[in-house]
PDB file of C-alpha atoms in Angstrom:
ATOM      1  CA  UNK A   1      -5.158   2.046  76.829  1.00  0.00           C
ATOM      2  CA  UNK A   2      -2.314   1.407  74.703  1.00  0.00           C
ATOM      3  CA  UNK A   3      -2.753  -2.160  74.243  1.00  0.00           C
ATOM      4  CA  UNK A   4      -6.491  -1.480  73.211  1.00  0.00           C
ATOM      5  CA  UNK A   5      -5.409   1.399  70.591  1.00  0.00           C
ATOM      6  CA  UNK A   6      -2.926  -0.992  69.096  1.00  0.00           C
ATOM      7  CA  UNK A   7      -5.613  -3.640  68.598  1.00  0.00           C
ATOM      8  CA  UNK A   8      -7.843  -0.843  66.660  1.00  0.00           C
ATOM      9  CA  UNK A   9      -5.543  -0.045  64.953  1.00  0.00           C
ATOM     10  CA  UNK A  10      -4.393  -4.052  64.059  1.00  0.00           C
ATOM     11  CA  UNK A  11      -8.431  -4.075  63.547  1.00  0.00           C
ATOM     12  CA  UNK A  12      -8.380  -0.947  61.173  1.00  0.00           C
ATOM     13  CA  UNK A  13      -5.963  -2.581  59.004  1.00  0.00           C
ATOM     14  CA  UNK A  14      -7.431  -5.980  59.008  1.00  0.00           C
ATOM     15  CA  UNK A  15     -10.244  -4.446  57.378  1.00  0.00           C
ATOM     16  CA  UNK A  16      -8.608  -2.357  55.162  1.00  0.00           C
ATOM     17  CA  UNK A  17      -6.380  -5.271  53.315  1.00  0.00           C
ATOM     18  CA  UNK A  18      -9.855  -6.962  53.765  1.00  0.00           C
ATOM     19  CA  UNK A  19     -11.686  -4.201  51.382  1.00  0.00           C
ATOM     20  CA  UNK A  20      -8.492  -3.932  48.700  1.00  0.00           C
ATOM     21  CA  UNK A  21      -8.894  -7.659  48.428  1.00  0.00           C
ATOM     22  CA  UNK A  22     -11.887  -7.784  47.833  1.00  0.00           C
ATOM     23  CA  UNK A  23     -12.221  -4.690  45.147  1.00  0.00           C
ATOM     24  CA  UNK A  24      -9.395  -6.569  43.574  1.00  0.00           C
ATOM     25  CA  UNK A  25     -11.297  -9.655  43.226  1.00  0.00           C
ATOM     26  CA  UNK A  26     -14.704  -7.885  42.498  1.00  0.00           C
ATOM     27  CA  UNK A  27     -13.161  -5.504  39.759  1.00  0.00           C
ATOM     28  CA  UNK A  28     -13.404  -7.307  36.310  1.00  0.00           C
ATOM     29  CA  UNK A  29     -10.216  -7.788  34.255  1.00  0.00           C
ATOM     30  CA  UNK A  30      -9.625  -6.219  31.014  1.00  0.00           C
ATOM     31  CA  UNK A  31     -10.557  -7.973  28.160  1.00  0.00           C
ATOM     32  CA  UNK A  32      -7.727  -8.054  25.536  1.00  0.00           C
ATOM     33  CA  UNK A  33      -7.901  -6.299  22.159  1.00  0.00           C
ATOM     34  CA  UNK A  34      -8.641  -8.621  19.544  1.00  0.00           C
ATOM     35  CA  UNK A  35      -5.996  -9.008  17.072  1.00  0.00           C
ATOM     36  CA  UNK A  36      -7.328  -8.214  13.163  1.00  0.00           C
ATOM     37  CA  UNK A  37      -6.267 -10.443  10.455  1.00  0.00           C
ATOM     38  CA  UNK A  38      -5.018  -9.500   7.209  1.00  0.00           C
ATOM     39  CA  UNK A  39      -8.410 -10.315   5.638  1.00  0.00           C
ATOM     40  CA  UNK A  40     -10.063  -7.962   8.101  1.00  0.00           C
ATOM     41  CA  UNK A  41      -7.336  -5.223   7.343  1.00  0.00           C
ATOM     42  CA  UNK A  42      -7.953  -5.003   3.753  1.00  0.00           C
ATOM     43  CA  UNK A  43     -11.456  -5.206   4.213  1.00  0.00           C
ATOM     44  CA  UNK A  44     -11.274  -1.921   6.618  1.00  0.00           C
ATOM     45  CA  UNK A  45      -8.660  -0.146   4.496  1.00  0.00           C
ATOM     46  CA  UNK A  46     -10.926  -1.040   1.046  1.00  0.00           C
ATOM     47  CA  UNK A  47     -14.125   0.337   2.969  1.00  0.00           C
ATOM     48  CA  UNK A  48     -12.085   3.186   3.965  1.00  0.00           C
ATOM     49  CA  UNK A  49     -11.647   4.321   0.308  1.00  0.00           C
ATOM     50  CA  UNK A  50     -14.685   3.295  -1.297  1.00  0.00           C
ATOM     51  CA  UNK A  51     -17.468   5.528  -2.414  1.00  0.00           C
ATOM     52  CA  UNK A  52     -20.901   5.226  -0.611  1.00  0.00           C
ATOM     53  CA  UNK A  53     -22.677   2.963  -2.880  1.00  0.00           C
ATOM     54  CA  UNK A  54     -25.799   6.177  -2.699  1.00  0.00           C
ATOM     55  CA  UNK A  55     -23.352   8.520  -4.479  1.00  0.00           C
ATOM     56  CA  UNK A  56     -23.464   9.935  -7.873  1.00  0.00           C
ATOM     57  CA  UNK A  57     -21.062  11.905  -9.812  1.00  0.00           C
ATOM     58  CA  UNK A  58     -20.763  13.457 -13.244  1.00  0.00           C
ATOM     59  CA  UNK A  59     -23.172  15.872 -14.924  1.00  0.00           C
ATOM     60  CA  UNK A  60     -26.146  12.584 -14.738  1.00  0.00           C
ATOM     61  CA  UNK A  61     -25.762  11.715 -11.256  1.00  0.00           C
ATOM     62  CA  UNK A  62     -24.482   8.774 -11.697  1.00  0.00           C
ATOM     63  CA  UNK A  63     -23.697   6.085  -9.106  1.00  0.00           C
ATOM     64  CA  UNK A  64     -20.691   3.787  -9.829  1.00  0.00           C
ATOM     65  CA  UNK A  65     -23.711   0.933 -10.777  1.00  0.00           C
ATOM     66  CA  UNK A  66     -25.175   2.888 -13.276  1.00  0.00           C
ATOM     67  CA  UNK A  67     -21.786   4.087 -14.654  1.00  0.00           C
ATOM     68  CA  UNK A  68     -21.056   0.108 -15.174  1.00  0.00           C
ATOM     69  CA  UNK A  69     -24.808  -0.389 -16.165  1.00  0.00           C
ATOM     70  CA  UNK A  70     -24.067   2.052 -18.780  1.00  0.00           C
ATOM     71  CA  UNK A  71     -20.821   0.605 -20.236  1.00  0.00           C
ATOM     72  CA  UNK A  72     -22.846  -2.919 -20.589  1.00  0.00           C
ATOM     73  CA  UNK A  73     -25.555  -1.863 -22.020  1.00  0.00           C
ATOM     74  CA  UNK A  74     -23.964   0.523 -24.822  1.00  0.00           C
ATOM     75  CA  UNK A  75     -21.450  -2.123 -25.371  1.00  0.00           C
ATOM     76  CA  UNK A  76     -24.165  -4.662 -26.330  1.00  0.00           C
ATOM     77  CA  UNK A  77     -25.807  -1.844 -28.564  1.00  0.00           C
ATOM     78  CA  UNK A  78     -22.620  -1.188 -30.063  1.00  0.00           C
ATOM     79  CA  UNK A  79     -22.204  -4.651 -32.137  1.00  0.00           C
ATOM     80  CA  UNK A  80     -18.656  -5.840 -33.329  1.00  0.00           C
ATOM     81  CA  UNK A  81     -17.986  -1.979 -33.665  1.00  0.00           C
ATOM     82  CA  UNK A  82     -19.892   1.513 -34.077  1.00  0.00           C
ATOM     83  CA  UNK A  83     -19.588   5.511 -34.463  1.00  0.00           C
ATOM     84  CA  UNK A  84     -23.443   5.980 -33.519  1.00  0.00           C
ATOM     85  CA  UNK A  85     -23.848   9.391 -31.989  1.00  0.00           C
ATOM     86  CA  UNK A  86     -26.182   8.156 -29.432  1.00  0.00           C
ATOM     87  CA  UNK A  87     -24.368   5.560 -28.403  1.00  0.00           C
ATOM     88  CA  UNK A  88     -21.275   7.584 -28.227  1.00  0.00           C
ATOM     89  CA  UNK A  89     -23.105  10.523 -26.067  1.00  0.00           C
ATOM     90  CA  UNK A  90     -24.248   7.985 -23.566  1.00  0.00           C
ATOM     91  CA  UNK A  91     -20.745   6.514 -23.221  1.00  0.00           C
ATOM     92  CA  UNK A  92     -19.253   9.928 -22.876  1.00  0.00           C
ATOM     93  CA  UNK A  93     -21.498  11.150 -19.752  1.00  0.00           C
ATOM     94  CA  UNK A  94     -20.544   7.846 -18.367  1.00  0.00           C
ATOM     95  CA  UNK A  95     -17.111   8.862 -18.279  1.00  0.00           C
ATOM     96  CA  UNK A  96     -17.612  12.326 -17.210  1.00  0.00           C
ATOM     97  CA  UNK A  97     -19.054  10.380 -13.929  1.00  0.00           C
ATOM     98  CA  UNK A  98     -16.062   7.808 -14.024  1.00  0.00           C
ATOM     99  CA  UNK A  99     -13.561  11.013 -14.198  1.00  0.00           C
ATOM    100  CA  UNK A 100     -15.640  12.771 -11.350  1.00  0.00           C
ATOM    101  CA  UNK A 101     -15.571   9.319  -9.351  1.00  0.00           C
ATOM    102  CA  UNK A 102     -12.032   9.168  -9.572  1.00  0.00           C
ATOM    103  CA  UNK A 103     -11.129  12.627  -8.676  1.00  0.00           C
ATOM    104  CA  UNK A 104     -12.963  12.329  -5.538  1.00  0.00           C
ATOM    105  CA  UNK A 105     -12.405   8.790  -4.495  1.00  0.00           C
ATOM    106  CA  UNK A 106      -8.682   7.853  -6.430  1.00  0.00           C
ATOM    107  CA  UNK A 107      -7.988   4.762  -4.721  1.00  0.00           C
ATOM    108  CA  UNK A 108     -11.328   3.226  -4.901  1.00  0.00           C
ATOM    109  CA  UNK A 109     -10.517  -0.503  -5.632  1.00  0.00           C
ATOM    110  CA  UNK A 110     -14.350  -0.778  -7.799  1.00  0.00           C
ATOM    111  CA  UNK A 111     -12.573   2.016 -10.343  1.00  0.00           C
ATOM    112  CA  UNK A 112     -11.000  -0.966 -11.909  1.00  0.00           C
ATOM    113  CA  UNK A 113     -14.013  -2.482 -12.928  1.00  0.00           C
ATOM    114  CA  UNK A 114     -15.393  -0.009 -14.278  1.00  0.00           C
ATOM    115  CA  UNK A 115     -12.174   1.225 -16.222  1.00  0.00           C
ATOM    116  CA  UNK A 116     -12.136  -2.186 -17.732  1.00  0.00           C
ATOM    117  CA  UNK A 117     -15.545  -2.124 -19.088  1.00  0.00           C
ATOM    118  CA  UNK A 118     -15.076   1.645 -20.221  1.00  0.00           C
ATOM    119  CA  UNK A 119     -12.197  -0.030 -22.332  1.00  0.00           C
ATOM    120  CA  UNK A 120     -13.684  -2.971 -23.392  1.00  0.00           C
ATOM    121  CA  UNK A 121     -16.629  -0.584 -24.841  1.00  0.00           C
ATOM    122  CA  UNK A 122     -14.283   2.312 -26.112  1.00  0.00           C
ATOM    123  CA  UNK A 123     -12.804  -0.232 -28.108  1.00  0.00           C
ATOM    124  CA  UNK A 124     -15.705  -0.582 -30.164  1.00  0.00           C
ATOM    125  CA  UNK A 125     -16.247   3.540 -31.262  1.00  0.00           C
ATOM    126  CA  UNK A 126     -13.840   3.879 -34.218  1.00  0.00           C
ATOM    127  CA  UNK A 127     -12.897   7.214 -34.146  1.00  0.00           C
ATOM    128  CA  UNK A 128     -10.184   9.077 -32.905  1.00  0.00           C
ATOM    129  CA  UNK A 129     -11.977  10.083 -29.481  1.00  0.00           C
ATOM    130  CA  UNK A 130     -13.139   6.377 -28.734  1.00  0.00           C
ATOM    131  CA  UNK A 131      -9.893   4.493 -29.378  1.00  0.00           C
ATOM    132  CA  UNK A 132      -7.752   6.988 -27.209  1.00  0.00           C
ATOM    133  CA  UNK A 133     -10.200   7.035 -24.245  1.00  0.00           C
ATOM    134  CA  UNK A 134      -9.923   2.971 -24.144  1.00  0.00           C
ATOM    135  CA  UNK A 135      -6.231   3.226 -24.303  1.00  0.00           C
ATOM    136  CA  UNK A 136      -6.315   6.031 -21.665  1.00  0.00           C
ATOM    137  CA  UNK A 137      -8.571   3.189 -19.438  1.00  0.00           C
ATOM    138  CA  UNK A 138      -5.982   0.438 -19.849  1.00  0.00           C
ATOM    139  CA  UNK A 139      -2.813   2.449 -19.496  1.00  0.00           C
ATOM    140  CA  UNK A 140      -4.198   3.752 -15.906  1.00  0.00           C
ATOM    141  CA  UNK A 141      -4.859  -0.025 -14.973  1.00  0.00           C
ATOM    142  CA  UNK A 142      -1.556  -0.945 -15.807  1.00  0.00           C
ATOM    143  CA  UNK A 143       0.190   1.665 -13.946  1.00  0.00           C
ATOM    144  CA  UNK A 144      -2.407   2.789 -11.029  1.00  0.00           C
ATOM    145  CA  UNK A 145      -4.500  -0.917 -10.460  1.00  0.00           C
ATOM    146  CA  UNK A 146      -1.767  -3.560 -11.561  1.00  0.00           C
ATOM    147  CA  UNK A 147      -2.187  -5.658  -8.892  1.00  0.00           C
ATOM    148  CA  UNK A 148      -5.965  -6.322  -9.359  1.00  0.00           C
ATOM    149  CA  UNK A 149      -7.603  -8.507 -11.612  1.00  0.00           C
ATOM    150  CA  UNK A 150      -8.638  -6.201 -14.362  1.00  0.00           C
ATOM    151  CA  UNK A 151      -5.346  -4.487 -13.687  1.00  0.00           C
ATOM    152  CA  UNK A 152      -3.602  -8.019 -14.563  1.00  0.00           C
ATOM    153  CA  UNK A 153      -6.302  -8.461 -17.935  1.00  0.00           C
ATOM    154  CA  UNK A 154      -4.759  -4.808 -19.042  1.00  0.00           C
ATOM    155  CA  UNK A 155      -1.529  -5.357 -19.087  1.00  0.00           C
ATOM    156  CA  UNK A 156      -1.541  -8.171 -20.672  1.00  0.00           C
ATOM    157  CA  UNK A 157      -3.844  -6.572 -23.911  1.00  0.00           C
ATOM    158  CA  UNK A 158      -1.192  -4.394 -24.094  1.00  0.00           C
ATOM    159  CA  UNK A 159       1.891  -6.225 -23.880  1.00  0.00           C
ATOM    160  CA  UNK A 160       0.204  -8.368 -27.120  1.00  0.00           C
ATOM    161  CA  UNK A 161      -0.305  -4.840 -28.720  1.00  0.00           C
ATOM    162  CA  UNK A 162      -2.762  -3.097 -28.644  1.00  0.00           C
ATOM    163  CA  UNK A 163      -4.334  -1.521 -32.779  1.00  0.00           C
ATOM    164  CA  UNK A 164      -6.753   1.480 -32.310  1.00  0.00           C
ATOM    165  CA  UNK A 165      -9.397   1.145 -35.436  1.00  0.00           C
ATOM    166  CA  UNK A 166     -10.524   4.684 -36.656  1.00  0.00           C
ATOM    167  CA  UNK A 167     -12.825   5.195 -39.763  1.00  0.00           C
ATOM    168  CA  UNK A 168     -11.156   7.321 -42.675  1.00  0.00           C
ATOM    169  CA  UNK A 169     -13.418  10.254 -44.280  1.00  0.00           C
ATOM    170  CA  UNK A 170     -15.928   8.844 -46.276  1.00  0.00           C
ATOM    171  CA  UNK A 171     -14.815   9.198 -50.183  1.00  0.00           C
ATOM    172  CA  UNK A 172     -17.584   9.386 -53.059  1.00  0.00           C
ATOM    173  CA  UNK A 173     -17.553   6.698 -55.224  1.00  0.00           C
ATOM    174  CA  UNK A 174     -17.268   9.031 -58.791  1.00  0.00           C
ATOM    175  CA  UNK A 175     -14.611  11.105 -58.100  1.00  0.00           C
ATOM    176  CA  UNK A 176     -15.369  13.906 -60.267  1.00  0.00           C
ATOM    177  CA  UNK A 177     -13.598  17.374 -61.330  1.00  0.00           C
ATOM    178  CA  UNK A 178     -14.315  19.871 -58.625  1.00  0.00           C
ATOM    179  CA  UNK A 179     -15.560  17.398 -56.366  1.00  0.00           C
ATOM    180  CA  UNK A 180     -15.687  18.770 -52.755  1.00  0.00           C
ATOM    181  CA  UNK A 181     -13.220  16.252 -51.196  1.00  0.00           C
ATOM    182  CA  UNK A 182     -14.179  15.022 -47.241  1.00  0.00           C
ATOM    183  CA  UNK A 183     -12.581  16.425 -44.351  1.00  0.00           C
ATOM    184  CA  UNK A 184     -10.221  13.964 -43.440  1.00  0.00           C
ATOM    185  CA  UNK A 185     -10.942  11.767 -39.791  1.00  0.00           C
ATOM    186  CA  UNK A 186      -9.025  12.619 -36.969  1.00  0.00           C
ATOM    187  CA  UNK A 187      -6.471   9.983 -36.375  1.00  0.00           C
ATOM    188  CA  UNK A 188      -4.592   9.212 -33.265  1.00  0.00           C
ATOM    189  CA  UNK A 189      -1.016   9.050 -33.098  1.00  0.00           C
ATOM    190  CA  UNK A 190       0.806   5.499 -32.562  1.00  0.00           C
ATOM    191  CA  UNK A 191       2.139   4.757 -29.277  1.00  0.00           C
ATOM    192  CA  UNK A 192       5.164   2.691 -29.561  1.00  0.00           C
ATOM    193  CA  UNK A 193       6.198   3.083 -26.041  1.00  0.00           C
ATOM    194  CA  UNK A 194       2.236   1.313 -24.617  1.00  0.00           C
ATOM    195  CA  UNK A 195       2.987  -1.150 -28.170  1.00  0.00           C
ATOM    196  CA  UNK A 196      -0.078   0.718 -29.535  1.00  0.00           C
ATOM    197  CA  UNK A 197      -0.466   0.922 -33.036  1.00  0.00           C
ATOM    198  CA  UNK A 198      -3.773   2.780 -35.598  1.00  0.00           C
ATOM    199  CA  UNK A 199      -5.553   0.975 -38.161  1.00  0.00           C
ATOM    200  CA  UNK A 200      -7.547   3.285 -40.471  1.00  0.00           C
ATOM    201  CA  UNK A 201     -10.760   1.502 -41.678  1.00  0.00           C
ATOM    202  CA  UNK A 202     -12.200   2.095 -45.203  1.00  0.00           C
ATOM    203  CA  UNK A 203     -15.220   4.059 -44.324  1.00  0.00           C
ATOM    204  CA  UNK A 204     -18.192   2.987 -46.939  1.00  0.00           C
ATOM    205  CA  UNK A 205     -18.311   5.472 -49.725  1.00  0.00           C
ATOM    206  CA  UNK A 206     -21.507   7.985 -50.919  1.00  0.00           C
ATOM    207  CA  UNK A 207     -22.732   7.949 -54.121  1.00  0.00           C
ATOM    208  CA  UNK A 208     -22.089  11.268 -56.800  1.00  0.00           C
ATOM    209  CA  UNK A 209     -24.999  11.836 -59.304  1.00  0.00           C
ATOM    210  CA  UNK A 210     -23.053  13.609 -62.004  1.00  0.00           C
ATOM    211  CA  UNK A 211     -24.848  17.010 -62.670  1.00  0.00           C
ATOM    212  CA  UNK A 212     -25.774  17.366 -66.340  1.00  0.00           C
ATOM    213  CA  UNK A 213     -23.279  19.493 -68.583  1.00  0.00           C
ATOM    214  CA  UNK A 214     -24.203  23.241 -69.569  1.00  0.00           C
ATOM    215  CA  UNK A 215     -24.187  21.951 -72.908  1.00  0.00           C
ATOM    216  CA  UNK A 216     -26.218  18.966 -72.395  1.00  0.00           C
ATOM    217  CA  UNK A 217     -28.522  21.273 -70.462  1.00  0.00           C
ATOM    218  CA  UNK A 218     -28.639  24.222 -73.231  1.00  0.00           C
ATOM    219  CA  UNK A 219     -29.037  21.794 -76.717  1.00  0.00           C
ATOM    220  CA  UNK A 220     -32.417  22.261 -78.382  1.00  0.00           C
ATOM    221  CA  UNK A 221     -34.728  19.277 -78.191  1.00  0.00           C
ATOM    222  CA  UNK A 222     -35.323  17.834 -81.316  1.00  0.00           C
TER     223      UNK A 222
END
């Protein structure tokens, strides 16, 4: 009997290294984790921090296309420069939605583009508002997106300087005694530290009928 139990038992384990084998064969080997490239990387970290492209912000629901939609379009209207109100209220709820896009999504790497045409527009509403909203634009590229393109296009308009163009209060061409003189234009102050300087443009002048003197007025008619 105890040769037979000791050839079960060889058996038994025979047939045990038998069935480890061949789970070890059968069981498939682990694929290795694909390495990501730099490229891939960005591309993950930039999706990461983007806005969802069916998003909209600001008091118009805007999405960050119509925002730069927006910026074209009134910078076409806008000529070589302009201080149209309707031009200038259509800029300004575009960057109420650029503000509330960049509060909620700061490192966004489309806020550059649309900062840069925000500028490039601002540039062309010459009043006080206008000109210090486009500096705001290309001081924040400088310092928050200098390593982009349009981060790289800002700092270089302001290392060649950078002249904010505001109209003056228009003046009547008679200048009369007791003439109600125009409130004067707001006008922003120079930045020497961002080499920004302020032009103030000759706003064209309104014409003063002279009113007729009381004694003009009171002589009989002969």
């Amino acid at each position: 009997m105890t040769h037979v139990k000791q050839q079960v038992v060889v058996l038994m384990l025979a047939f045990f290294v038998m069935a480890v084998t061949t789970n070890a064969l059968a069981a498939p080997k682990p694929t290795p984790t694909p390495q990501t490239s730099k490229y891939q990387r960005e591309q993950m970290e930039r999706e990461k921090n983007s806005a969802p492209a069916d998003e909209y912000f600001g008091r118009m629901k805007l999405s960050f296309l119509g925002i730069d939609n927006t910026f074209r379009d009134q910078s076409v209207r806008s000529g070589a420069h302009t201080i149209d109100p309707s031009v200038i209220s259509k800029l300004d709820f575009a960057a109420d939605a650029l503000r509330d896009w960049q509060h909620k999504y700061p490192r966004d790497p489309q806020l550059a583009r649309s900062m840069w045409l925000g500028s490039q527009v601002y540039l062309k509403i010459w009043n006080a508002a206008g000109q210090e909203q486009a500096a705001s634009y290309l001081i924040t590229l400088r310092n928050q997106f200098g390593s982009t393109y349009f981060g790289k296009q800002a700092k270089a308009e302001l290392s060649r300087g950078l002249t904010m163009h505001v109209y003056a209060a228009a003046q009547p061409c008679i200048l009369l005694p007791n003439t109600v003189q125009p409130t004067p234009a707001p006008v922003p102050t120079p930045a020497p530290q961002y080499n920004i300087k302020v032009s103030v443009e000759p706003y064209p002048c309104y014409a003063v009928t002279p009113a007729p003197s009381p004694a003009a007025a009171g002589s009989p008619s002969h």
